[in-house]
Amino acid sequence: MLVVLRDAWTTVVPDREDRHGPLPPVMLALTVVTGLVDAFSYLVLGHVFVANMTGNVVFSGFAIAGAAGFSLAASLAALAAFAVGALLGGRIAHRTRAHRGQLLHMALVLESVLVLAAYAIAQSTGSPYDGDARYALIALLGLGMGVQNAASRALAVPDLTTTVLTLTITGIASDSRAAGGKGGKVGRRTLSALAMFIGGLAGAVAVLHGNPALPLLLASLLLLGATAATHVLARSDASWTDPL
């Protein structure tokens, strides 16, 4: 248990000599953003994810089969927006590959603008979001999450992908002592899953008991805080900023 707690602590408060420097807590914050944004998209925009593309692929199959409540057009729109966002994030990653802090900062600036624009639309049009407003929200949020995912992929901070938990949860079980492994990184992996859970929970509570647009406001505030933090990180010359 002490090992797990120590692993979790060093993720939240990294050692200065850690290869990934201050990136892990920022990635945890972005994981919370994912939970908030997907709570909004699934609960408010109707059975569509803007961060979890595995879900949209499956939902597309459901829609083609005629399952009620699923929209092929919405799922495809989310997939397309995410892919374009990943393309933009990839361009940022390749242009700033020499400095990981600058990479993350530039990606967060773009993502913040996209999510803030989505919040402005959600707040001004009001729920239920139909027609153009619905697809505008899917497009903006899908773009933002695609940028985030491309940036996290380029940064490659272990077990902190920010949008996907399948391999993280697999690692908790398959690397455990019960499976014959060393049980490493359980604290960090658990924190990653917990961050996504907290984001989803907060987003659902906001939608069901507050303002439907509130999850996007919370996500925007987190992104602005992370963007401000990475503005400082972008000027660092520490060893963690070097490409992997």
PDB file of C-alpha atoms in Angstrom:
ATOM      1  CA  MET A   1       0.000   0.000   0.000  1.00  0.00           C
ATOM      2  CA  LEU A   2       2.850   2.385   0.801  1.00  0.00           C
ATOM      3  CA  VAL A   3       4.317   1.746  -2.635  1.00  0.00           C
ATOM      4  CA  VAL A   4       0.978   2.571  -4.267  1.00  0.00           C
ATOM      5  CA  LEU A   5       0.609   5.775  -2.259  1.00  0.00           C
ATOM      6  CA  ARG A   6       4.175   6.808  -3.025  1.00  0.00           C
ATOM      7  CA  ASP A   7       3.592   6.204  -6.726  1.00  0.00           C
ATOM      8  CA  ALA A   8       0.416   8.288  -6.612  1.00  0.00           C
ATOM      9  CA  TRP A   9       2.182  11.079  -4.711  1.00  0.00           C
ATOM     10  CA  THR A  10       5.092  11.278  -7.145  1.00  0.00           C
ATOM     11  CA  THR A  11       2.572  11.533  -9.982  1.00  0.00           C
ATOM     12  CA  VAL A  12       0.839  14.525  -8.393  1.00  0.00           C
ATOM     13  CA  VAL A  13       4.079  16.037  -7.049  1.00  0.00           C
ATOM     14  CA  PRO A  14       6.825  14.795  -9.397  1.00  0.00           C
ATOM     15  CA  ASP A  15      10.464  14.670  -8.454  1.00  0.00           C
ATOM     16  CA  ARG A  16      12.508  17.418 -10.128  1.00  0.00           C
ATOM     17  CA  GLU A  17      14.758  14.797 -11.649  1.00  0.00           C
ATOM     18  CA  ASP A  18      11.872  12.793 -13.134  1.00  0.00           C
ATOM     19  CA  ARG A  19      12.198  12.282 -16.901  1.00  0.00           C
ATOM     20  CA  HIS A  20       8.757  13.780 -17.454  1.00  0.00           C
ATOM     21  CA  GLY A  21       9.191  16.659 -15.019  1.00  0.00           C
ATOM     22  CA  PRO A  22       5.950  18.478 -14.151  1.00  0.00           C
ATOM     23  CA  LEU A  23       3.961  16.903 -16.998  1.00  0.00           C
ATOM     24  CA  PRO A  24       2.127  14.141 -15.013  1.00  0.00           C
ATOM     25  CA  PRO A  25      -0.136  16.446 -12.928  1.00  0.00           C
ATOM     26  CA  VAL A  26      -1.016  18.428 -16.059  1.00  0.00           C
ATOM     27  CA  MET A  27      -1.961  15.209 -17.831  1.00  0.00           C
ATOM     28  CA  LEU A  28      -4.159  14.250 -14.873  1.00  0.00           C
ATOM     29  CA  ALA A  29      -5.970  17.585 -15.187  1.00  0.00           C
ATOM     30  CA  LEU A  30      -6.537  16.913 -18.891  1.00  0.00           C
ATOM     31  CA  THR A  31      -7.955  13.491 -18.003  1.00  0.00           C
ATOM     32  CA  VAL A  32     -10.539  15.246 -15.815  1.00  0.00           C
ATOM     33  CA  VAL A  33     -11.322  17.485 -18.804  1.00  0.00           C
ATOM     34  CA  THR A  34     -11.994  14.372 -20.880  1.00  0.00           C
ATOM     35  CA  GLY A  35     -14.516  13.106 -18.337  1.00  0.00           C
ATOM     36  CA  LEU A  36     -16.294  16.466 -18.223  1.00  0.00           C
ATOM     37  CA  VAL A  37     -16.478  16.858 -21.990  1.00  0.00           C
ATOM     38  CA  ASP A  38     -17.635  13.306 -22.681  1.00  0.00           C
ATOM     39  CA  ALA A  39     -20.280  13.600 -19.948  1.00  0.00           C
ATOM     40  CA  PHE A  40     -21.647  16.641 -21.779  1.00  0.00           C
ATOM     41  CA  SER A  41     -21.496  15.055 -25.225  1.00  0.00           C
ATOM     42  CA  TYR A  42     -23.082  11.756 -24.224  1.00  0.00           C
ATOM     43  CA  LEU A  43     -25.765  13.078 -21.877  1.00  0.00           C
ATOM     44  CA  VAL A  44     -26.639  16.319 -23.694  1.00  0.00           C
ATOM     45  CA  LEU A  45     -25.794  15.760 -27.359  1.00  0.00           C
ATOM     46  CA  GLY A  46     -27.258  12.263 -27.447  1.00  0.00           C
ATOM     47  CA  HIS A  47     -25.274   9.021 -27.327  1.00  0.00           C
ATOM     48  CA  VAL A  48     -22.118  10.387 -28.909  1.00  0.00           C
ATOM     49  CA  PHE A  49     -18.605  10.775 -27.527  1.00  0.00           C
ATOM     50  CA  VAL A  50     -16.157  13.476 -28.561  1.00  0.00           C
ATOM     51  CA  ALA A  51     -13.097  11.931 -26.852  1.00  0.00           C
ATOM     52  CA  ASN A  52     -13.743   8.185 -26.804  1.00  0.00           C
ATOM     53  CA  MET A  53     -13.555   7.212 -30.445  1.00  0.00           C
ATOM     54  CA  THR A  54     -13.859   3.496 -29.704  1.00  0.00           C
ATOM     55  CA  GLY A  55     -17.345   4.249 -28.447  1.00  0.00           C
ATOM     56  CA  ASN A  56     -18.259   6.120 -31.624  1.00  0.00           C
ATOM     57  CA  VAL A  57     -17.133   3.258 -33.830  1.00  0.00           C
ATOM     58  CA  VAL A  58     -19.368   0.902 -31.859  1.00  0.00           C
ATOM     59  CA  PHE A  59     -22.212   3.439 -31.835  1.00  0.00           C
ATOM     60  CA  SER A  60     -21.992   3.668 -35.620  1.00  0.00           C
ATOM     61  CA  GLY A  61     -22.622  -0.053 -35.794  1.00  0.00           C
ATOM     62  CA  PHE A  62     -25.559   0.286 -33.399  1.00  0.00           C
ATOM     63  CA  ALA A  63     -27.037   3.059 -35.539  1.00  0.00           C
ATOM     64  CA  ILE A  64     -26.684   1.079 -38.780  1.00  0.00           C
ATOM     65  CA  ALA A  65     -28.383  -1.875 -37.093  1.00  0.00           C
ATOM     66  CA  GLY A  66     -31.308   0.383 -36.195  1.00  0.00           C
ATOM     67  CA  ALA A  67     -30.812   0.647 -32.420  1.00  0.00           C
ATOM     68  CA  ALA A  68     -32.877   3.473 -30.935  1.00  0.00           C
ATOM     69  CA  GLY A  69     -31.128   6.592 -29.658  1.00  0.00           C
ATOM     70  CA  PHE A  70     -28.008   6.347 -31.817  1.00  0.00           C
ATOM     71  CA  SER A  71     -27.166   8.606 -34.756  1.00  0.00           C
ATOM     72  CA  LEU A  72     -24.781   7.500 -37.483  1.00  0.00           C
ATOM     73  CA  ALA A  73     -24.354  11.100 -38.625  1.00  0.00           C
ATOM     74  CA  ALA A  74     -23.431  12.290 -35.130  1.00  0.00           C
ATOM     75  CA  SER A  75     -20.946   9.454 -34.581  1.00  0.00           C
ATOM     76  CA  LEU A  76     -19.301  10.034 -37.962  1.00  0.00           C
ATOM     77  CA  ALA A  77     -19.165  13.789 -37.332  1.00  0.00           C
ATOM     78  CA  ALA A  78     -17.394  13.187 -34.019  1.00  0.00           C
ATOM     79  CA  LEU A  79     -14.946  10.768 -35.645  1.00  0.00           C
ATOM     80  CA  ALA A  80     -14.178  13.217 -38.448  1.00  0.00           C
ATOM     81  CA  ALA A  81     -13.734  16.185 -36.099  1.00  0.00           C
ATOM     82  CA  PHE A  82     -11.479  14.171 -33.802  1.00  0.00           C
ATOM     83  CA  ALA A  83      -9.339  13.045 -36.752  1.00  0.00           C
ATOM     84  CA  VAL A  84      -8.928  16.637 -37.962  1.00  0.00           C
ATOM     85  CA  GLY A  85      -8.076  17.731 -34.419  1.00  0.00           C
ATOM     86  CA  ALA A  86      -5.495  14.958 -34.186  1.00  0.00           C
ATOM     87  CA  LEU A  87      -4.035  16.171 -37.482  1.00  0.00           C
ATOM     88  CA  LEU A  88      -3.726  19.700 -36.096  1.00  0.00           C
ATOM     89  CA  GLY A  89      -2.255  18.364 -32.865  1.00  0.00           C
ATOM     90  CA  GLY A  90       0.198  16.293 -34.884  1.00  0.00           C
ATOM     91  CA  ARG A  91       1.341  19.354 -36.808  1.00  0.00           C
ATOM     92  CA  ILE A  92       1.923  21.177 -33.522  1.00  0.00           C
ATOM     93  CA  ALA A  93       3.833  18.189 -32.157  1.00  0.00           C
ATOM     94  CA  HIS A  94       6.106  17.966 -35.190  1.00  0.00           C
ATOM     95  CA  ARG A  95       6.810  21.698 -35.219  1.00  0.00           C
ATOM     96  CA  THR A  96       7.656  21.860 -31.507  1.00  0.00           C
ATOM     97  CA  ARG A  97       9.161  18.408 -31.031  1.00  0.00           C
ATOM     98  CA  ALA A  98      12.394  19.896 -29.696  1.00  0.00           C
ATOM     99  CA  HIS A  99      10.653  21.247 -26.566  1.00  0.00           C
ATOM    100  CA  ARG A 100       7.920  19.225 -24.845  1.00  0.00           C
ATOM    101  CA  GLY A 101       6.766  22.178 -22.753  1.00  0.00           C
ATOM    102  CA  GLN A 102       6.169  24.297 -25.845  1.00  0.00           C
ATOM    103  CA  LEU A 103       4.402  21.390 -27.514  1.00  0.00           C
ATOM    104  CA  LEU A 104       1.927  21.031 -24.665  1.00  0.00           C
ATOM    105  CA  HIS A 105       1.417  24.784 -24.302  1.00  0.00           C
ATOM    106  CA  MET A 106       0.600  25.339 -27.960  1.00  0.00           C
ATOM    107  CA  ALA A 107      -1.773  22.380 -28.004  1.00  0.00           C
ATOM    108  CA  LEU A 108      -3.559  23.642 -24.900  1.00  0.00           C
ATOM    109  CA  VAL A 109      -3.944  27.141 -26.320  1.00  0.00           C
ATOM    110  CA  LEU A 110      -5.772  25.705 -29.329  1.00  0.00           C
ATOM    111  CA  GLU A 111      -7.834  23.268 -27.268  1.00  0.00           C
ATOM    112  CA  SER A 112      -8.841  26.023 -24.829  1.00  0.00           C
ATOM    113  CA  VAL A 113     -10.088  28.211 -27.668  1.00  0.00           C
ATOM    114  CA  LEU A 114     -12.137  25.352 -29.115  1.00  0.00           C
ATOM    115  CA  VAL A 115     -13.737  24.325 -25.817  1.00  0.00           C
ATOM    116  CA  LEU A 116     -14.453  27.943 -24.862  1.00  0.00           C
ATOM    117  CA  ALA A 117     -16.142  28.438 -28.240  1.00  0.00           C
ATOM    118  CA  ALA A 118     -18.232  25.324 -27.587  1.00  0.00           C
ATOM    119  CA  TYR A 119     -19.212  26.659 -24.164  1.00  0.00           C
ATOM    120  CA  ALA A 120     -20.232  29.998 -25.692  1.00  0.00           C
ATOM    121  CA  ILE A 121     -22.482  28.221 -28.192  1.00  0.00           C
ATOM    122  CA  ALA A 122     -23.948  25.916 -25.559  1.00  0.00           C
ATOM    123  CA  GLN A 123     -24.672  28.789 -23.207  1.00  0.00           C
ATOM    124  CA  SER A 124     -26.149  31.080 -25.850  1.00  0.00           C
ATOM    125  CA  THR A 125     -28.372  28.573 -27.667  1.00  0.00           C
ATOM    126  CA  GLY A 126     -29.638  26.600 -24.684  1.00  0.00           C
ATOM    127  CA  SER A 127     -30.666  22.967 -24.362  1.00  0.00           C
ATOM    128  CA  PRO A 128     -31.923  20.908 -26.142  1.00  0.00           C
ATOM    129  CA  TYR A 129     -29.247  21.297 -28.796  1.00  0.00           C
ATOM    130  CA  ASP A 130     -30.613  20.361 -32.195  1.00  0.00           C
ATOM    131  CA  GLY A 131     -29.559  20.784 -35.778  1.00  0.00           C
ATOM    132  CA  ASP A 132     -26.683  23.141 -36.465  1.00  0.00           C
ATOM    133  CA  ALA A 133     -25.978  23.832 -32.787  1.00  0.00           C
ATOM    134  CA  ARG A 134     -25.599  20.131 -32.017  1.00  0.00           C
ATOM    135  CA  TYR A 135     -23.178  19.508 -34.862  1.00  0.00           C
ATOM    136  CA  ALA A 136     -21.238  22.690 -34.140  1.00  0.00           C
ATOM    137  CA  LEU A 137     -20.713  21.479 -30.573  1.00  0.00           C
ATOM    138  CA  ILE A 138     -19.691  18.010 -31.737  1.00  0.00           C
ATOM    139  CA  ALA A 139     -17.247  19.527 -34.221  1.00  0.00           C
ATOM    140  CA  LEU A 140     -15.619  21.974 -31.797  1.00  0.00           C
ATOM    141  CA  LEU A 141     -15.302  19.457 -28.961  1.00  0.00           C
ATOM    142  CA  GLY A 142     -14.128  16.681 -31.271  1.00  0.00           C
ATOM    143  CA  LEU A 143     -11.453  18.984 -32.670  1.00  0.00           C
ATOM    144  CA  GLY A 144     -10.325  19.942 -29.178  1.00  0.00           C
ATOM    145  CA  MET A 145     -10.100  16.391 -27.918  1.00  0.00           C
ATOM    146  CA  GLY A 146      -8.266  15.314 -31.066  1.00  0.00           C
ATOM    147  CA  VAL A 147      -5.657  18.014 -30.442  1.00  0.00           C
ATOM    148  CA  GLN A 148      -5.335  16.891 -26.818  1.00  0.00           C
ATOM    149  CA  ASN A 149      -4.953  13.240 -27.747  1.00  0.00           C
ATOM    150  CA  ALA A 150      -2.297  13.954 -30.373  1.00  0.00           C
ATOM    151  CA  ALA A 151      -0.337  16.056 -27.886  1.00  0.00           C
ATOM    152  CA  SER A 152      -0.519  13.421 -25.146  1.00  0.00           C
ATOM    153  CA  ARG A 153       0.591  10.773 -27.639  1.00  0.00           C
ATOM    154  CA  ALA A 154       3.600  12.863 -28.630  1.00  0.00           C
ATOM    155  CA  LEU A 155       4.514  13.564 -25.002  1.00  0.00           C
ATOM    156  CA  ALA A 156       4.212   9.850 -24.171  1.00  0.00           C
ATOM    157  CA  VAL A 157       3.965  10.220 -20.392  1.00  0.00           C
ATOM    158  CA  PRO A 158       3.525   6.583 -19.249  1.00  0.00           C
ATOM    159  CA  ASP A 159      -0.022   5.589 -18.204  1.00  0.00           C
ATOM    160  CA  LEU A 160      -1.365   9.135 -18.662  1.00  0.00           C
ATOM    161  CA  THR A 161      -2.924   9.151 -22.114  1.00  0.00           C
ATOM    162  CA  THR A 162      -5.758  11.497 -20.931  1.00  0.00           C
ATOM    163  CA  THR A 163      -8.482   9.966 -23.135  1.00  0.00           C
ATOM    164  CA  VAL A 164      -8.105   6.165 -23.102  1.00  0.00           C
ATOM    165  CA  LEU A 165      -8.215   3.914 -20.037  1.00  0.00           C
ATOM    166  CA  THR A 166      -8.382   0.439 -21.565  1.00  0.00           C
ATOM    167  CA  LEU A 167      -4.627  -0.179 -21.508  1.00  0.00           C
ATOM    168  CA  THR A 168      -4.296   1.593 -18.168  1.00  0.00           C
ATOM    169  CA  ILE A 169      -6.789  -0.722 -16.484  1.00  0.00           C
ATOM    170  CA  THR A 170      -5.273  -3.710 -18.276  1.00  0.00           C
ATOM    171  CA  GLY A 171      -1.895  -2.720 -16.862  1.00  0.00           C
ATOM    172  CA  ILE A 172      -3.227  -2.552 -13.306  1.00  0.00           C
ATOM    173  CA  ALA A 173      -4.433  -6.146 -13.560  1.00  0.00           C
ATOM    174  CA  SER A 174      -1.866  -7.761 -15.860  1.00  0.00           C
ATOM    175  CA  ASP A 175       1.164  -6.245 -14.102  1.00  0.00           C
ATOM    176  CA  SER A 176      -0.138  -7.005 -10.612  1.00  0.00           C
ATOM    177  CA  ARG A 177       1.600  -9.410  -8.256  1.00  0.00           C
ATOM    178  CA  ALA A 178      -1.457 -11.666  -8.490  1.00  0.00           C
ATOM    179  CA  ALA A 179      -0.730 -12.050 -12.209  1.00  0.00           C
ATOM    180  CA  GLY A 180       2.952 -12.684 -11.556  1.00  0.00           C
ATOM    181  CA  GLY A 181       4.131  -9.150 -12.280  1.00  0.00           C
ATOM    182  CA  LYS A 182       5.897  -6.546 -10.180  1.00  0.00           C
ATOM    183  CA  GLY A 183       2.803  -4.451  -9.512  1.00  0.00           C
ATOM    184  CA  GLY A 184       4.448  -1.254 -10.746  1.00  0.00           C
ATOM    185  CA  LYS A 185       2.727   2.070 -11.411  1.00  0.00           C
ATOM    186  CA  VAL A 186      -0.528   1.040  -9.713  1.00  0.00           C
ATOM    187  CA  GLY A 187      -0.783   4.413  -7.993  1.00  0.00           C
ATOM    188  CA  ARG A 188      -0.365   6.411 -11.203  1.00  0.00           C
ATOM    189  CA  ARG A 189      -2.714   4.167 -13.170  1.00  0.00           C
ATOM    190  CA  THR A 190      -5.345   4.324 -10.455  1.00  0.00           C
ATOM    191  CA  LEU A 191      -5.083   8.115 -10.367  1.00  0.00           C
ATOM    192  CA  SER A 192      -5.612   8.232 -14.127  1.00  0.00           C
ATOM    193  CA  ALA A 193      -8.799   6.180 -13.859  1.00  0.00           C
ATOM    194  CA  LEU A 194      -9.936   8.223 -10.860  1.00  0.00           C
ATOM    195  CA  ALA A 195      -9.380  11.494 -12.732  1.00  0.00           C
ATOM    196  CA  MET A 196     -11.583  10.303 -15.587  1.00  0.00           C
ATOM    197  CA  PHE A 197     -14.210   9.128 -13.087  1.00  0.00           C
ATOM    198  CA  ILE A 198     -14.202  12.470 -11.270  1.00  0.00           C
ATOM    199  CA  GLY A 199     -14.608  14.350 -14.534  1.00  0.00           C
ATOM    200  CA  GLY A 200     -17.478  12.113 -15.625  1.00  0.00           C
ATOM    201  CA  LEU A 201     -19.165  12.336 -12.228  1.00  0.00           C
ATOM    202  CA  ALA A 202     -18.841  16.113 -12.007  1.00  0.00           C
ATOM    203  CA  GLY A 203     -20.077  16.480 -15.582  1.00  0.00           C
ATOM    204  CA  ALA A 204     -23.086  14.253 -15.000  1.00  0.00           C
ATOM    205  CA  VAL A 205     -24.032  16.044 -11.772  1.00  0.00           C
ATOM    206  CA  ALA A 206     -23.746  19.387 -13.549  1.00  0.00           C
ATOM    207  CA  VAL A 207     -25.951  18.250 -16.428  1.00  0.00           C
ATOM    208  CA  LEU A 208     -28.583  16.491 -14.322  1.00  0.00           C
ATOM    209  CA  HIS A 209     -28.797  18.960 -11.458  1.00  0.00           C
ATOM    210  CA  GLY A 210     -27.524  22.230 -12.887  1.00  0.00           C
ATOM    211  CA  ASN A 211     -26.894  23.896 -16.214  1.00  0.00           C
ATOM    212  CA  PRO A 212     -26.285  21.556 -19.197  1.00  0.00           C
ATOM    213  CA  ALA A 213     -23.450  23.807 -20.366  1.00  0.00           C
ATOM    214  CA  LEU A 214     -21.721  23.774 -16.958  1.00  0.00           C
ATOM    215  CA  PRO A 215     -19.391  20.820 -17.745  1.00  0.00           C
ATOM    216  CA  LEU A 216     -17.932  22.849 -20.608  1.00  0.00           C
ATOM    217  CA  LEU A 217     -17.370  25.819 -18.313  1.00  0.00           C
ATOM    218  CA  LEU A 218     -15.567  23.603 -15.804  1.00  0.00           C
ATOM    219  CA  ALA A 219     -13.504  22.036 -18.595  1.00  0.00           C
ATOM    220  CA  SER A 220     -12.637  25.505 -19.924  1.00  0.00           C
ATOM    221  CA  LEU A 221     -11.476  26.675 -16.505  1.00  0.00           C
ATOM    222  CA  LEU A 222      -9.274  23.612 -16.102  1.00  0.00           C
ATOM    223  CA  LEU A 223      -7.821  24.128 -19.565  1.00  0.00           C
ATOM    224  CA  LEU A 224      -7.124  27.797 -18.923  1.00  0.00           C
ATOM    225  CA  GLY A 225      -5.347  26.891 -15.699  1.00  0.00           C
ATOM    226  CA  ALA A 226      -3.292  24.241 -17.476  1.00  0.00           C
ATOM    227  CA  THR A 227      -2.519  26.667 -20.304  1.00  0.00           C
ATOM    228  CA  ALA A 228      -1.276  29.262 -17.821  1.00  0.00           C
ATOM    229  CA  ALA A 229       0.899  26.652 -16.126  1.00  0.00           C
ATOM    230  CA  THR A 230       2.377  25.446 -19.389  1.00  0.00           C
ATOM    231  CA  HIS A 231       3.155  29.026 -20.409  1.00  0.00           C
ATOM    232  CA  VAL A 232       5.772  28.902 -17.670  1.00  0.00           C
ATOM    233  CA  LEU A 233       6.825  25.362 -18.589  1.00  0.00           C
ATOM    234  CA  ALA A 234       7.341  26.404 -22.208  1.00  0.00           C
ATOM    235  CA  ARG A 235      10.241  28.616 -21.106  1.00  0.00           C
ATOM    236  CA  SER A 236      11.976  25.910 -19.094  1.00  0.00           C
ATOM    237  CA  ASP A 237      15.341  24.517 -20.162  1.00  0.00           C
ATOM    238  CA  ALA A 238      15.203  21.500 -17.824  1.00  0.00           C
ATOM    239  CA  SER A 239      16.065  18.061 -19.138  1.00  0.00           C
ATOM    240  CA  TRP A 240      12.426  16.888 -19.173  1.00  0.00           C
ATOM    241  CA  THR A 241      11.708  19.300 -22.040  1.00  0.00           C
ATOM    242  CA  ASP A 242      13.994  17.331 -24.364  1.00  0.00           C
ATOM    243  CA  PRO A 243      12.252  14.987 -26.832  1.00  0.00           C
ATOM    244  CA  LEU A 244      12.075  11.310 -25.935  1.00  0.00           C
TER     245      LEU A 244
END
